[in-house]
Tab-separated table of C-alpha atoms and ligand atoms in Angstrom:
chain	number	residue	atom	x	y	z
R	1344	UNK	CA	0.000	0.000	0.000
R	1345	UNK	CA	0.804	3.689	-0.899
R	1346	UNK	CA	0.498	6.413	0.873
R	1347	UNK	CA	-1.942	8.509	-0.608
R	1348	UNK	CA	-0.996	11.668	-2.220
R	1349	UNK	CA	-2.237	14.388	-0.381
R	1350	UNK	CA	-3.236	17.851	-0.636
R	1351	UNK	CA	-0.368	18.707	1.812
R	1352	UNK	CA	2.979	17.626	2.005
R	1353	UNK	CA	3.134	18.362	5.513
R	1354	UNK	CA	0.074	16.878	6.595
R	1355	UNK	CA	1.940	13.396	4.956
R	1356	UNK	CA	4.544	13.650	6.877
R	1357	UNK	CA	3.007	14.351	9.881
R	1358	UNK	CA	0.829	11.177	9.065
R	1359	UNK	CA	3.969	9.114	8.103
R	1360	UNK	CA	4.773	9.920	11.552
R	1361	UNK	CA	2.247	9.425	13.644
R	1362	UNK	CA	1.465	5.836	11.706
R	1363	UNK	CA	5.042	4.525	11.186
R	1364	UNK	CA	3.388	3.843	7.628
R	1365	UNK	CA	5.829	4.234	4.921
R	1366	UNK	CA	3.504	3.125	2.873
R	1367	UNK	CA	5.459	-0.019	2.106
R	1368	UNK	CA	4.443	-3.402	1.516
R	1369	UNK	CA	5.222	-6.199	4.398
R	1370	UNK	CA	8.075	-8.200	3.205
R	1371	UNK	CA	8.036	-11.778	4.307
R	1372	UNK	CA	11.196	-13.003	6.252
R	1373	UNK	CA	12.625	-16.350	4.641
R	1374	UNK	CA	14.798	-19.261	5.945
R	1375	UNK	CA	18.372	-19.053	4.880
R	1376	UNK	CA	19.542	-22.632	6.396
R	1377	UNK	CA	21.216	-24.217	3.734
R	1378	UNK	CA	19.713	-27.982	4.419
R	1379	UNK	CA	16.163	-26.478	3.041
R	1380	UNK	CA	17.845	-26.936	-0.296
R	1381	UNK	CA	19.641	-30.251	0.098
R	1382	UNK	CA	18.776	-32.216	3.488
R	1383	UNK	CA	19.338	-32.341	7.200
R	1384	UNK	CA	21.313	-34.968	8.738
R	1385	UNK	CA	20.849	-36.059	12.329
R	1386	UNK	CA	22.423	-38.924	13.828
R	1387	UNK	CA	20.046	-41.703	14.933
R	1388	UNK	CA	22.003	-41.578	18.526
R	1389	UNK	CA	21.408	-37.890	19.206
R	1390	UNK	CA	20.107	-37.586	22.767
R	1391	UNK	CA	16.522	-36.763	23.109
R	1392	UNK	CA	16.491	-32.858	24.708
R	1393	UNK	CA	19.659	-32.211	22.689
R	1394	UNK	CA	19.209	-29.388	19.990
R	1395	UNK	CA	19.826	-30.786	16.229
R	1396	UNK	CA	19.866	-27.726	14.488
R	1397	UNK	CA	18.614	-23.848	14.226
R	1398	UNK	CA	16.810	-22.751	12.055
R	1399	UNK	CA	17.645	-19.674	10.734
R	1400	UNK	CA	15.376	-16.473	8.710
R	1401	UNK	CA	16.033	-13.056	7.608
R	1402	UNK	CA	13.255	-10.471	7.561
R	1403	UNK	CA	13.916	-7.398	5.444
R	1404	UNK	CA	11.926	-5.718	7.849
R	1405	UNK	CA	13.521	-6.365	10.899
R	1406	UNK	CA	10.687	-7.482	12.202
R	1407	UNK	CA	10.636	-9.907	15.517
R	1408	UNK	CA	10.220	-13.362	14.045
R	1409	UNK	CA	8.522	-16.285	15.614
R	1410	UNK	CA	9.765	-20.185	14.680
R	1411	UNK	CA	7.618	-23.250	14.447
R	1412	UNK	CA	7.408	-26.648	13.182
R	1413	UNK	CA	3.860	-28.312	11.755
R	1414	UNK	CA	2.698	-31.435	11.422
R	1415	UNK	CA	1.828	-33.814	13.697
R	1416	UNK	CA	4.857	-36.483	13.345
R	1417	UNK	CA	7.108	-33.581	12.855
R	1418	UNK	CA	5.532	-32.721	15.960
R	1419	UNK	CA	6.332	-35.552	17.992
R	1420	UNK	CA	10.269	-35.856	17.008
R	1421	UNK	CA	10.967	-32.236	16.955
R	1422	UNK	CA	9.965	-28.847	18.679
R	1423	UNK	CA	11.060	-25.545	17.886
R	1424	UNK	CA	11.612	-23.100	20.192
R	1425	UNK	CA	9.699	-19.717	18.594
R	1426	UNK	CA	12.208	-17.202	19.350
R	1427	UNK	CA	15.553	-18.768	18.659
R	1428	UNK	CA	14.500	-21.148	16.049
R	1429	UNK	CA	16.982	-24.337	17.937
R	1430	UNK	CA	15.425	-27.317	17.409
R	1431	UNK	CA	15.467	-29.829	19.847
R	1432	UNK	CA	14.360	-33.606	19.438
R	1433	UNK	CA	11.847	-34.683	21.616
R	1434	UNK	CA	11.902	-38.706	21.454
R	1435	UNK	CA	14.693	-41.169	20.231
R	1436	UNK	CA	15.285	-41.742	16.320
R	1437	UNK	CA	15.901	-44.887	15.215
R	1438	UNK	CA	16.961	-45.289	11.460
R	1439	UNK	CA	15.960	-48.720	11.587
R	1440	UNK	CA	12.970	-48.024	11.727
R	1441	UNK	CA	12.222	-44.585	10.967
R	1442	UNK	CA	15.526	-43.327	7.896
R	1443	UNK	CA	13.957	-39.952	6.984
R	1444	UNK	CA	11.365	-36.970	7.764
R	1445	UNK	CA	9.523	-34.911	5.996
R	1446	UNK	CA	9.527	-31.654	8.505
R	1447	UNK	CA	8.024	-28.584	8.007
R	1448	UNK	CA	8.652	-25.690	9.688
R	1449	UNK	CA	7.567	-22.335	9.827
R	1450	UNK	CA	9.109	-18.656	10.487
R	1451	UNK	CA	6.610	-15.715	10.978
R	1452	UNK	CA	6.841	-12.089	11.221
R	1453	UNK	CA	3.480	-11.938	13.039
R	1454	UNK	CA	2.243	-10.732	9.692
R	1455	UNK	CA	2.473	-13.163	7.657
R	1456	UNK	CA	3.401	-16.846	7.802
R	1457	UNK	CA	5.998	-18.773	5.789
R	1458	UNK	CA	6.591	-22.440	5.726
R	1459	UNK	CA	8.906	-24.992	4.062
R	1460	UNK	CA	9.788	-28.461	4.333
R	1461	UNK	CA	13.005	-30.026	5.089
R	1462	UNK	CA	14.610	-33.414	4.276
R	1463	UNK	CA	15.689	-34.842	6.961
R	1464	UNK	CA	18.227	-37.877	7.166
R	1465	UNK	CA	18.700	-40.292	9.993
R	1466	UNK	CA	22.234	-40.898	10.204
R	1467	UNK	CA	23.152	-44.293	11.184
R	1468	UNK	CA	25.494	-45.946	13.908
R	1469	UNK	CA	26.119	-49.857	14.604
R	1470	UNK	CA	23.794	-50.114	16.831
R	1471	UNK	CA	22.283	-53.578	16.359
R	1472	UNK	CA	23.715	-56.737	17.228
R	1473	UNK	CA	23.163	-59.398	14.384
R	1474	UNK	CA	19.985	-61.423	15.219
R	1475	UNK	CA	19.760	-65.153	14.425
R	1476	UNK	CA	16.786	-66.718	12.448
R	1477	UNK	CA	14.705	-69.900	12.776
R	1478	UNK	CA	16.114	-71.022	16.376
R	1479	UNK	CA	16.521	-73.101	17.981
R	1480	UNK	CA	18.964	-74.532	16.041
R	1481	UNK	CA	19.037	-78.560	15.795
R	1482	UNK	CA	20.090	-81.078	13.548
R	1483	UNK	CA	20.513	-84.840	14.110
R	1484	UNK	CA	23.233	-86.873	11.633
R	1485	UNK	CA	24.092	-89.941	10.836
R	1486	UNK	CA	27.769	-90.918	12.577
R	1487	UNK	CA	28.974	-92.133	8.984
R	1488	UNK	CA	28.395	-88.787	7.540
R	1489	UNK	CA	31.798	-87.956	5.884
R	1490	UNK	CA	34.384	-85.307	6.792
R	1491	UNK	CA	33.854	-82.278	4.704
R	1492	UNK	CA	29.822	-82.635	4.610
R	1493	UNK	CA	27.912	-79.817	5.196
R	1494	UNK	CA	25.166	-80.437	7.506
R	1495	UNK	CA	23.781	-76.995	8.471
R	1496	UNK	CA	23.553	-73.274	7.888
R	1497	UNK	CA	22.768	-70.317	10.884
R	1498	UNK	CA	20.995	-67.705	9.494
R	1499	UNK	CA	21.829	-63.999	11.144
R	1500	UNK	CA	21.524	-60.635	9.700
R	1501	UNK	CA	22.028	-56.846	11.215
R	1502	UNK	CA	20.035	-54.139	9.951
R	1503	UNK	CA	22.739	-51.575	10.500
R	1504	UNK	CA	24.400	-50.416	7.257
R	1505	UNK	CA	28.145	-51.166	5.606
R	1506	UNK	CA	30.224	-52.966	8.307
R	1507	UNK	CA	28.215	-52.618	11.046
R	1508	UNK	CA	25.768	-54.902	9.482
R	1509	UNK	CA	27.867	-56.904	7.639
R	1510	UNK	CA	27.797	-61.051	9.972
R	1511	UNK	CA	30.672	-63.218	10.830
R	1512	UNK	CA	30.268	-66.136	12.255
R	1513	UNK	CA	32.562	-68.134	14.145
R	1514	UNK	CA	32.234	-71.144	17.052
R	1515	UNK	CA	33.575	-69.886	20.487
R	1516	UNK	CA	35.342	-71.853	21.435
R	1517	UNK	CA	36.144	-73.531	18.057
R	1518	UNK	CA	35.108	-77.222	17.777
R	1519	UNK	CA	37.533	-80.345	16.678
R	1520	UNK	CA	34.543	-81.809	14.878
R	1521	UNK	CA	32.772	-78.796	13.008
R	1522	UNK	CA	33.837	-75.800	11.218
R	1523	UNK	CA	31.740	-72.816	10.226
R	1524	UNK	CA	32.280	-71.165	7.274
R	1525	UNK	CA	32.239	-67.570	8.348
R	1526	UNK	CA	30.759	-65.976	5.739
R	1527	UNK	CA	27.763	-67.774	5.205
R	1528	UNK	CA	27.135	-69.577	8.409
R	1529	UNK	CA	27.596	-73.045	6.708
R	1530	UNK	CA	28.476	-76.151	9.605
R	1531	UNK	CA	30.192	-78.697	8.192
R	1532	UNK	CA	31.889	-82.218	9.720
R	1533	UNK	CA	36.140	-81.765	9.519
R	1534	UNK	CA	36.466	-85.206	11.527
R	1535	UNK	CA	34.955	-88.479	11.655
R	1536	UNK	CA	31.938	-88.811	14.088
R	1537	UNK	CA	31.584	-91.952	16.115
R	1538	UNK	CA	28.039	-92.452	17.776
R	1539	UNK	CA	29.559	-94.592	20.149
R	1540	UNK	CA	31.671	-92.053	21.757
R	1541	UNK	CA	30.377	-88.819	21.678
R	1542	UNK	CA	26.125	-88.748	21.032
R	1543	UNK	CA	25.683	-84.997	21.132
R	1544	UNK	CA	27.517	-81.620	20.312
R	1545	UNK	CA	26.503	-78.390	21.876
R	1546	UNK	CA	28.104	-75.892	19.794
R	1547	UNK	CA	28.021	-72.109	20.397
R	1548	UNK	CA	27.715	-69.647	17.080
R	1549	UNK	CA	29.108	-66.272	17.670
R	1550	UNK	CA	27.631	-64.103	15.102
R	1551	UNK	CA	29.492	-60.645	14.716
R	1552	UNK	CA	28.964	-57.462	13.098
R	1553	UNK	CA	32.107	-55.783	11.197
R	1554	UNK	CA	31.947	-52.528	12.856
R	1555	UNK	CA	35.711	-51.176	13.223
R	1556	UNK	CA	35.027	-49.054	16.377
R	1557	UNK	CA	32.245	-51.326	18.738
R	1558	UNK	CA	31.809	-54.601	17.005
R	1559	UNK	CA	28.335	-56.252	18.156
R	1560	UNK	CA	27.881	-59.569	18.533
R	1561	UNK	CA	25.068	-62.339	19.579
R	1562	UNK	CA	25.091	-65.763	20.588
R	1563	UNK	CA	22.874	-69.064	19.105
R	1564	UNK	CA	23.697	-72.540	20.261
R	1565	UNK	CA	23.617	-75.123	17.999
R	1566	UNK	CA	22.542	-78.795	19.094
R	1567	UNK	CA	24.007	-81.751	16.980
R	1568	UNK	CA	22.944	-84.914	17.637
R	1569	UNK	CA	24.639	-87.678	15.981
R	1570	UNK	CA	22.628	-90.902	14.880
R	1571	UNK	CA	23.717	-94.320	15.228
R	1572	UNK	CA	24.560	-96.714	12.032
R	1573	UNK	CA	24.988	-100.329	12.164
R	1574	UNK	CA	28.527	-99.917	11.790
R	1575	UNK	CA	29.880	-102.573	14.900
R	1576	UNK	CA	29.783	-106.350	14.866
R	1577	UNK	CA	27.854	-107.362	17.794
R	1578	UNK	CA	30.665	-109.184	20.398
R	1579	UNK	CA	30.325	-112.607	23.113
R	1580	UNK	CA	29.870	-111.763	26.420
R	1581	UNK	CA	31.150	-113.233	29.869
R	1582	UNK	CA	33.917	-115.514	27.757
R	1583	UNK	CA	35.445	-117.527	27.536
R	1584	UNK	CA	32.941	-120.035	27.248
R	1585	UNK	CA	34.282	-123.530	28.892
R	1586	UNK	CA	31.778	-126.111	30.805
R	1587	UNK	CA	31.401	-128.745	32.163
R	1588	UNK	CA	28.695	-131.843	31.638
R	1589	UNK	CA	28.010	-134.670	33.446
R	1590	UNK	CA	27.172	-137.457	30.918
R	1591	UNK	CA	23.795	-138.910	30.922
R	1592	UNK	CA	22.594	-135.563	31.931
R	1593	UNK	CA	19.049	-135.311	30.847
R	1594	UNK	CA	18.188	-134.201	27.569
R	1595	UNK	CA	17.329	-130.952	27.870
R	1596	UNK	CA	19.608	-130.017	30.288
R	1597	UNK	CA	20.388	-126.609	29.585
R	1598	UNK	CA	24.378	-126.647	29.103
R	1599	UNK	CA	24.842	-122.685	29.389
R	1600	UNK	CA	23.613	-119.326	27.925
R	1601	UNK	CA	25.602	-117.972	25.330
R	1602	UNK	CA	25.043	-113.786	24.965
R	1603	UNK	CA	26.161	-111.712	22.792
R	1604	UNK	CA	25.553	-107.910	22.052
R	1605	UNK	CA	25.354	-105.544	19.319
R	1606	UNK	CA	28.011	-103.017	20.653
R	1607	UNK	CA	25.776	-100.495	18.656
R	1608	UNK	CA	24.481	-98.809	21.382
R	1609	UNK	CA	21.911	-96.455	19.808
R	1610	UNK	CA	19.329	-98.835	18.284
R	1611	UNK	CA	21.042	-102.310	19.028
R	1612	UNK	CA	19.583	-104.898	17.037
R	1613	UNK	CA	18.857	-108.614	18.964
R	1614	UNK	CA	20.874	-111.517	18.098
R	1615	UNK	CA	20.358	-114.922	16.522
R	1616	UNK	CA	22.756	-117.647	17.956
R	1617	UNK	CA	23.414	-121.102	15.947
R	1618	UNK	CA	25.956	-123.831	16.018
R	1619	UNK	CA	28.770	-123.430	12.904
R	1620	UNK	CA	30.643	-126.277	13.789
R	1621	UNK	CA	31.615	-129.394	16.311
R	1622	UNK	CA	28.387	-130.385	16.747
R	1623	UNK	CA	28.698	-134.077	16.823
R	1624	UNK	CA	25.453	-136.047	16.421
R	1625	UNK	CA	23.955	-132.749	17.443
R	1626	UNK	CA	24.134	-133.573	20.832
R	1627	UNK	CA	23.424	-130.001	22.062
R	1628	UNK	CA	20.715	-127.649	20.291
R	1629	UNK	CA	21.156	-124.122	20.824
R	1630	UNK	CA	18.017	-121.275	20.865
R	1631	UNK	CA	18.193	-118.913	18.124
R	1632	UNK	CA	16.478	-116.371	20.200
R	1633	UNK	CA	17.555	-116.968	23.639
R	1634	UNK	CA	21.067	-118.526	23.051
R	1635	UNK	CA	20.659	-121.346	25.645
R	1636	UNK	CA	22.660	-123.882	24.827
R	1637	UNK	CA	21.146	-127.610	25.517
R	1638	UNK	CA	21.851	-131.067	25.679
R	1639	UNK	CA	19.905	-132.940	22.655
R	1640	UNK	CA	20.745	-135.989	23.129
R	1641	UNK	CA	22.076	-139.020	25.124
R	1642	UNK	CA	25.533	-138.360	26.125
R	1643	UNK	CA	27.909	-140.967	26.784
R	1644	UNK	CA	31.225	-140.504	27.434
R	1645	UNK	CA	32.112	-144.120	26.564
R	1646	UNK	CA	30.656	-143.279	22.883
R	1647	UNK	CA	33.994	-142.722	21.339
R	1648	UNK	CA	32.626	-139.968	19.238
R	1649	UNK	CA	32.429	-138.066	22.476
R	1650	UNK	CA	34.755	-138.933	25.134
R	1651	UNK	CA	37.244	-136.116	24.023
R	1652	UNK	CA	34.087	-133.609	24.994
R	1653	UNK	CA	33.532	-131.172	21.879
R	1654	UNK	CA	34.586	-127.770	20.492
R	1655	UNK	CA	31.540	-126.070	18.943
R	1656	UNK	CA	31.747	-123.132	17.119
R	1657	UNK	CA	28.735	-120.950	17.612
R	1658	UNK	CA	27.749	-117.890	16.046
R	1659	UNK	CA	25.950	-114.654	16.764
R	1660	UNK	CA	24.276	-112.814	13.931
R	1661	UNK	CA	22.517	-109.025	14.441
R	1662	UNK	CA	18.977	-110.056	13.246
R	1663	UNK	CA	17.307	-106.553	10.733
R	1664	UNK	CA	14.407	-105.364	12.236
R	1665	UNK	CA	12.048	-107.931	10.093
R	1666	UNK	CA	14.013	-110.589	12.370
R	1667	UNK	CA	16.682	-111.499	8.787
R	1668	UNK	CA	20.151	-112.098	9.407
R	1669	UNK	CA	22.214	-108.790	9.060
R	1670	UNK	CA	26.067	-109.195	7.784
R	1671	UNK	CA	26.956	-108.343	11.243
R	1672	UNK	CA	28.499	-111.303	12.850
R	1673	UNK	CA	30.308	-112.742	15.784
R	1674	UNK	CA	32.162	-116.128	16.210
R	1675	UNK	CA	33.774	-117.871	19.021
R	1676	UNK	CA	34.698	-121.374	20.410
R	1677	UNK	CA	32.378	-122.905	23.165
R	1678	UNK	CA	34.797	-126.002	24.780
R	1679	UNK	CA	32.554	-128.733	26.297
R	1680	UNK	CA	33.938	-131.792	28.559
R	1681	UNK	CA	32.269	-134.451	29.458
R	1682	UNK	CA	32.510	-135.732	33.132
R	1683	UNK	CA	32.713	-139.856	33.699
R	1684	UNK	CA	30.115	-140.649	36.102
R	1685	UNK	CA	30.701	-144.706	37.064
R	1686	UNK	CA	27.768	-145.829	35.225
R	1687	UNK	CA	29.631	-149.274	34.019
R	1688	UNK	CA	29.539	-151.904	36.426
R	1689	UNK	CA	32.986	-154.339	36.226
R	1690	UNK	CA	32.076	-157.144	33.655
R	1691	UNK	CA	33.351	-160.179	33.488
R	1692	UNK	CA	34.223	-161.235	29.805
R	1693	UNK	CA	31.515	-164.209	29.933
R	1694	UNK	CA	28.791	-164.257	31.652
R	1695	UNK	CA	29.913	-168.079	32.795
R	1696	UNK	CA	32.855	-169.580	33.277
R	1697	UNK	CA	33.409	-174.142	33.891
R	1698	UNK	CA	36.081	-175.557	34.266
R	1699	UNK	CA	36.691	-179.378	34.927
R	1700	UNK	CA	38.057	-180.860	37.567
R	1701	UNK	CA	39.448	-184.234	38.964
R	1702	UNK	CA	38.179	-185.153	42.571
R	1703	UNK	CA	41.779	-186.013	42.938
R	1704	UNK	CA	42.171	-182.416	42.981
R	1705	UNK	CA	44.430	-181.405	46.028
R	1706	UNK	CA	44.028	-178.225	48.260
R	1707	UNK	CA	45.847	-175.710	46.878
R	1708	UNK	CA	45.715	-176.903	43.029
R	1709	UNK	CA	45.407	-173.867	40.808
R	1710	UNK	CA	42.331	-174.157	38.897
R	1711	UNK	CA	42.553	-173.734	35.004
R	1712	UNK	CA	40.507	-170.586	34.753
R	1713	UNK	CA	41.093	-167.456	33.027
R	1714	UNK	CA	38.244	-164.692	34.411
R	1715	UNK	CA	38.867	-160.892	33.267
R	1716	UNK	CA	37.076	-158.070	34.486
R	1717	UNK	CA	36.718	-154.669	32.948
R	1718	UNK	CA	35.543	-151.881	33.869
R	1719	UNK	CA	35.241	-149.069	31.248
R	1720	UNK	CA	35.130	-146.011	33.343
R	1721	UNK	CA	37.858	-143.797	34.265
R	1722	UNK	CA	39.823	-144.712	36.924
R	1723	UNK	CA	38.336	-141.270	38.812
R	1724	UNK	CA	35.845	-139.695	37.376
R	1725	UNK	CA	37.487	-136.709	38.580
R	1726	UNK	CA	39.625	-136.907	36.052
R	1727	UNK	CA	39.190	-136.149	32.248
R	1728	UNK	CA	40.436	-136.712	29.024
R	1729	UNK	CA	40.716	-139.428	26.281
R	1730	UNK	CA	39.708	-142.521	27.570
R	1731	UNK	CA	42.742	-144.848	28.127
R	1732	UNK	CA	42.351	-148.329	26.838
R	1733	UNK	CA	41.022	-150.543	29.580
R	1734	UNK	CA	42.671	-151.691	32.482
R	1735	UNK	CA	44.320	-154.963	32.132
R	1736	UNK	CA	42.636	-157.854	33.307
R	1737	UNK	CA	43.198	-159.803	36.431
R	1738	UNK	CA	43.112	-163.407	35.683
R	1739	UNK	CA	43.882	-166.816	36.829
R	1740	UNK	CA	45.537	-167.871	40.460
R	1741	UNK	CA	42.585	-167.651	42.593
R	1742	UNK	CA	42.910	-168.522	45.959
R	1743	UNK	CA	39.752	-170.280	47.839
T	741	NAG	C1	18.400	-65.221	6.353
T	741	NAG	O1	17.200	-64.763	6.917
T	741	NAG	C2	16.705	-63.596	6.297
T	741	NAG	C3	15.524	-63.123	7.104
T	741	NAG	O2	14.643	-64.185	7.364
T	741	NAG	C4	16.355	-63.911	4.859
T	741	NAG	O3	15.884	-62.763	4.224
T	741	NAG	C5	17.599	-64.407	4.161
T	741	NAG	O4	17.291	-64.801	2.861
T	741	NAG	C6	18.182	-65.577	4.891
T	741	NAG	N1	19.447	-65.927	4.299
T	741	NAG	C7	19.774	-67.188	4.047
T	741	NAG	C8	21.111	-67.426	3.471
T	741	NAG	O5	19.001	-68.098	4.259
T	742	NAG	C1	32.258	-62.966	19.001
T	742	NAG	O1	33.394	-62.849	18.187
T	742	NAG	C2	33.934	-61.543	18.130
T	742	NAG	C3	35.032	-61.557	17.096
T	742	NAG	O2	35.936	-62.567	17.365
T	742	NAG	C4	34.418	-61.161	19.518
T	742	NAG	O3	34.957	-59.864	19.492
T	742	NAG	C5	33.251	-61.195	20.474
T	742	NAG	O4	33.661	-60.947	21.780
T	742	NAG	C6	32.544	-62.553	20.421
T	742	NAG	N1	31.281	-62.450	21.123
T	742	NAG	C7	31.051	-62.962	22.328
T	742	NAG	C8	29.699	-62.775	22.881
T	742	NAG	O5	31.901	-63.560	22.949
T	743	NAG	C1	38.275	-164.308	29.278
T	743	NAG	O1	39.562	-163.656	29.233
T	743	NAG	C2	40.664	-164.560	29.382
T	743	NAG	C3	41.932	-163.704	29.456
T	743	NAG	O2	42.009	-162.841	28.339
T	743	NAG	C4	40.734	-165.597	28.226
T	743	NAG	O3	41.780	-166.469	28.379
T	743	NAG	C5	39.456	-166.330	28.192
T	743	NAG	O4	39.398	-167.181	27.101
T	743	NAG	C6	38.239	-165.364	28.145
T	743	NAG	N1	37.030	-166.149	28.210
T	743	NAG	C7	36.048	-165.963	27.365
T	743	NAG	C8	34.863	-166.800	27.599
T	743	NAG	O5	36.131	-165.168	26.399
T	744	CA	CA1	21.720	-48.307	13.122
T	745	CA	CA1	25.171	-53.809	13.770
């Protein structure tokens, strides 16, 4: 607005006075921050309360100015403090979540309002530790799995940027069995597994961010549980095996009970037990299932074919779960004597003997008579062994 020419100069000045009215128009004031044009950048660890920038506006006028910020996020994050223009932030940032605003702020002269918007960037820091997916972490192998197999991969990322969210991973302490490739968080076996001595690792992944300054760094455990294979041959127990029988024992007579075992320990199969060898007659019969070893037969010692007693050969085989004969197999020698019992009476070699003789006969004449007794069994029936040829007769020169 003009002043209005009037009639009298004076009288215009005088006015010009009295009003303060040049007769000029308002000029707005206008922000002269630089970031207006480009962006703001505020670190995503900046202390809530601490100021994070100020804003800055000329007025050609001079004219007291009066800051603000709009918006209702904007609102939230940031206040502006009207005369000064310092901005302070009012509640954490967190460029994981939140990476940039849109704030706008505001400058006034009290007659007239201007606004514009800012771009602001959250800055980030490593502050994230890498977090690990899918736990728990679990994995059961087979003992025969060979060195060099891999058998599982950790999963952990960090949503920090460059290094600071770039994962190592590593075992601490480092394991003789499994290595982890660091990079990409693949386990694999370096050494042979044997079910039979160790059942169960408990291995701890350290996963690690690559910051230079304050490296982060989180923990998994990682359960491996090796399986058994059928890779043992099952073994006798309680040798070695030796007894004992008394001949004419019953048939029947349970001789002994042969075990063995399948020194598998995880899923150990049962055991079929037969005779290979030495069997004479098959005298003894031995259980498939339960391994008892009896007496099938009549045994007599004087039978030649087993007065030396017998050396079987028996056999265990791991039976497959649908009871078939596996490959798994375990021999060993079962030595069996036979003990004498006097069951043979002396014999004569007839069953009568006649002899003639004169009546003239005298006292003391020798008759002509040849009697001989034997008696098969042992001497002691203590004793064993091959049966000795029988004792020699006693004959001839009785005396009434
Ligand atoms: C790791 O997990 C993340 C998040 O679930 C997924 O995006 C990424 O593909 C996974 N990486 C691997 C190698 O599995
Ligand atoms: C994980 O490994 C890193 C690098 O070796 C190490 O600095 C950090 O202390 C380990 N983390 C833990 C929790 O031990
Ligand atoms: C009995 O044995 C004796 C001595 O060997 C022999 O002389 C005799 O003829 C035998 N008698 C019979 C009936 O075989
Ligand atoms: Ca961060
Ligand atoms: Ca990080």
């Amino acid at each position: 607005m003009r002043c209005h020419v009037a009639t009298s100069c004076h009288v215009v000045w005088l006015f010009v006075l009295i009003s303060g009215c040049w007769g000029q128009v308002n000029r707005l004031p206008f922000f002269t921050n630089h970031f207006f044009d480009t962006y703001l950048l505020i670190s995503e660890d900046t202390p809530v309360g601490s100021s994070v920038t100020q804003l800055l506006a000329r007025d050609m006028d001079n004219d007291p100015l009066v800051f603000g910020v709009s918006g209702e996020e904007a609102s939230r994050f940031f206040a502006v403090e009207p005369d000064t223009g310092v901005v302070w932030l009012r509640q954490p940032l967190d460029r994981e979540t939140k990476s940039e605003f849109t704030v706008e702020f505001s400058v006034s002269d009290h007659q007239g309002v201007i606004t514009r918007k800012v771009n602001i960037q959250v800055g980030d820091v490593n502050d994230n530790a890498p977090t690990f997916h899918n736990q728990p972490y679990s994995v059961r192998i087979p003992e025969n799995t060979p060195v060099g197999t891999p058998i599982f991969i950790v999963n952990a990322t960090d949503p920090d940027l460059g290094a600071g969210g770039s994962v190592l991973y590593s075992f601490q302490p480092p394991s003789q069995f499994f290595a982890i490739d660091s990079a990409r968080g693949i386990v694999t076996v370096i050494r042979e597994l044997d079910y039979e001595t160790t059942q169960a690792y408990q291995l701890t992944v350290n996963a690690t961010d690559q910051d230079k300054t304050r490296p982060l760094s989180t923990l998994a455990n990682l359960a491996i549980i090796i399986t058994d294979v059928q890779d043992m041959d099952p073994i006798f127990i309680n040798l070695p095996y030796s007894t004992n029988i008394y001949e004419h024992s019953p048939p029947g007579t349970t001789v002994r009970i042969i075990t063995a075992i399948d020194q598998d320990k995880g899923r150990p199969r049962g055991i079929g037990y037969t005779i290979v060898s030495g069997n004479t007659n098959s005298i003894f019969a031995l259980d498939y299932i339960s391994g008892a070893l009896t007496l099938n037969g009549l045994l007599d010692r004087e039978n030649p074919l087993y007065s030396h007693g017998f050396i079987l050969t028996v056999k265990g085989t791991e039976l497959n779960d649908d009871r078939t004969p596996s490959d798994a197999t375990v021999t060993t020698t079962f030595n069996i004597l036979v003990i004498d019992i006097n069951d043979n009476a002396p014999e004569f070699n007839s069953s009568e003997y006649s002899v003639a003789i004169t009546e003239l006969a005298q006292v003391g004449f020798a008759l002509p008579l040849f009697i001989q007794v034997v008696d098969k069994d042992e001497v002691s029936p203590q004793i064993h062994g091959p049966s000795r040829p029988a004792p020699p007769c006693f004959g001839g020169d009785p005396r009434p």
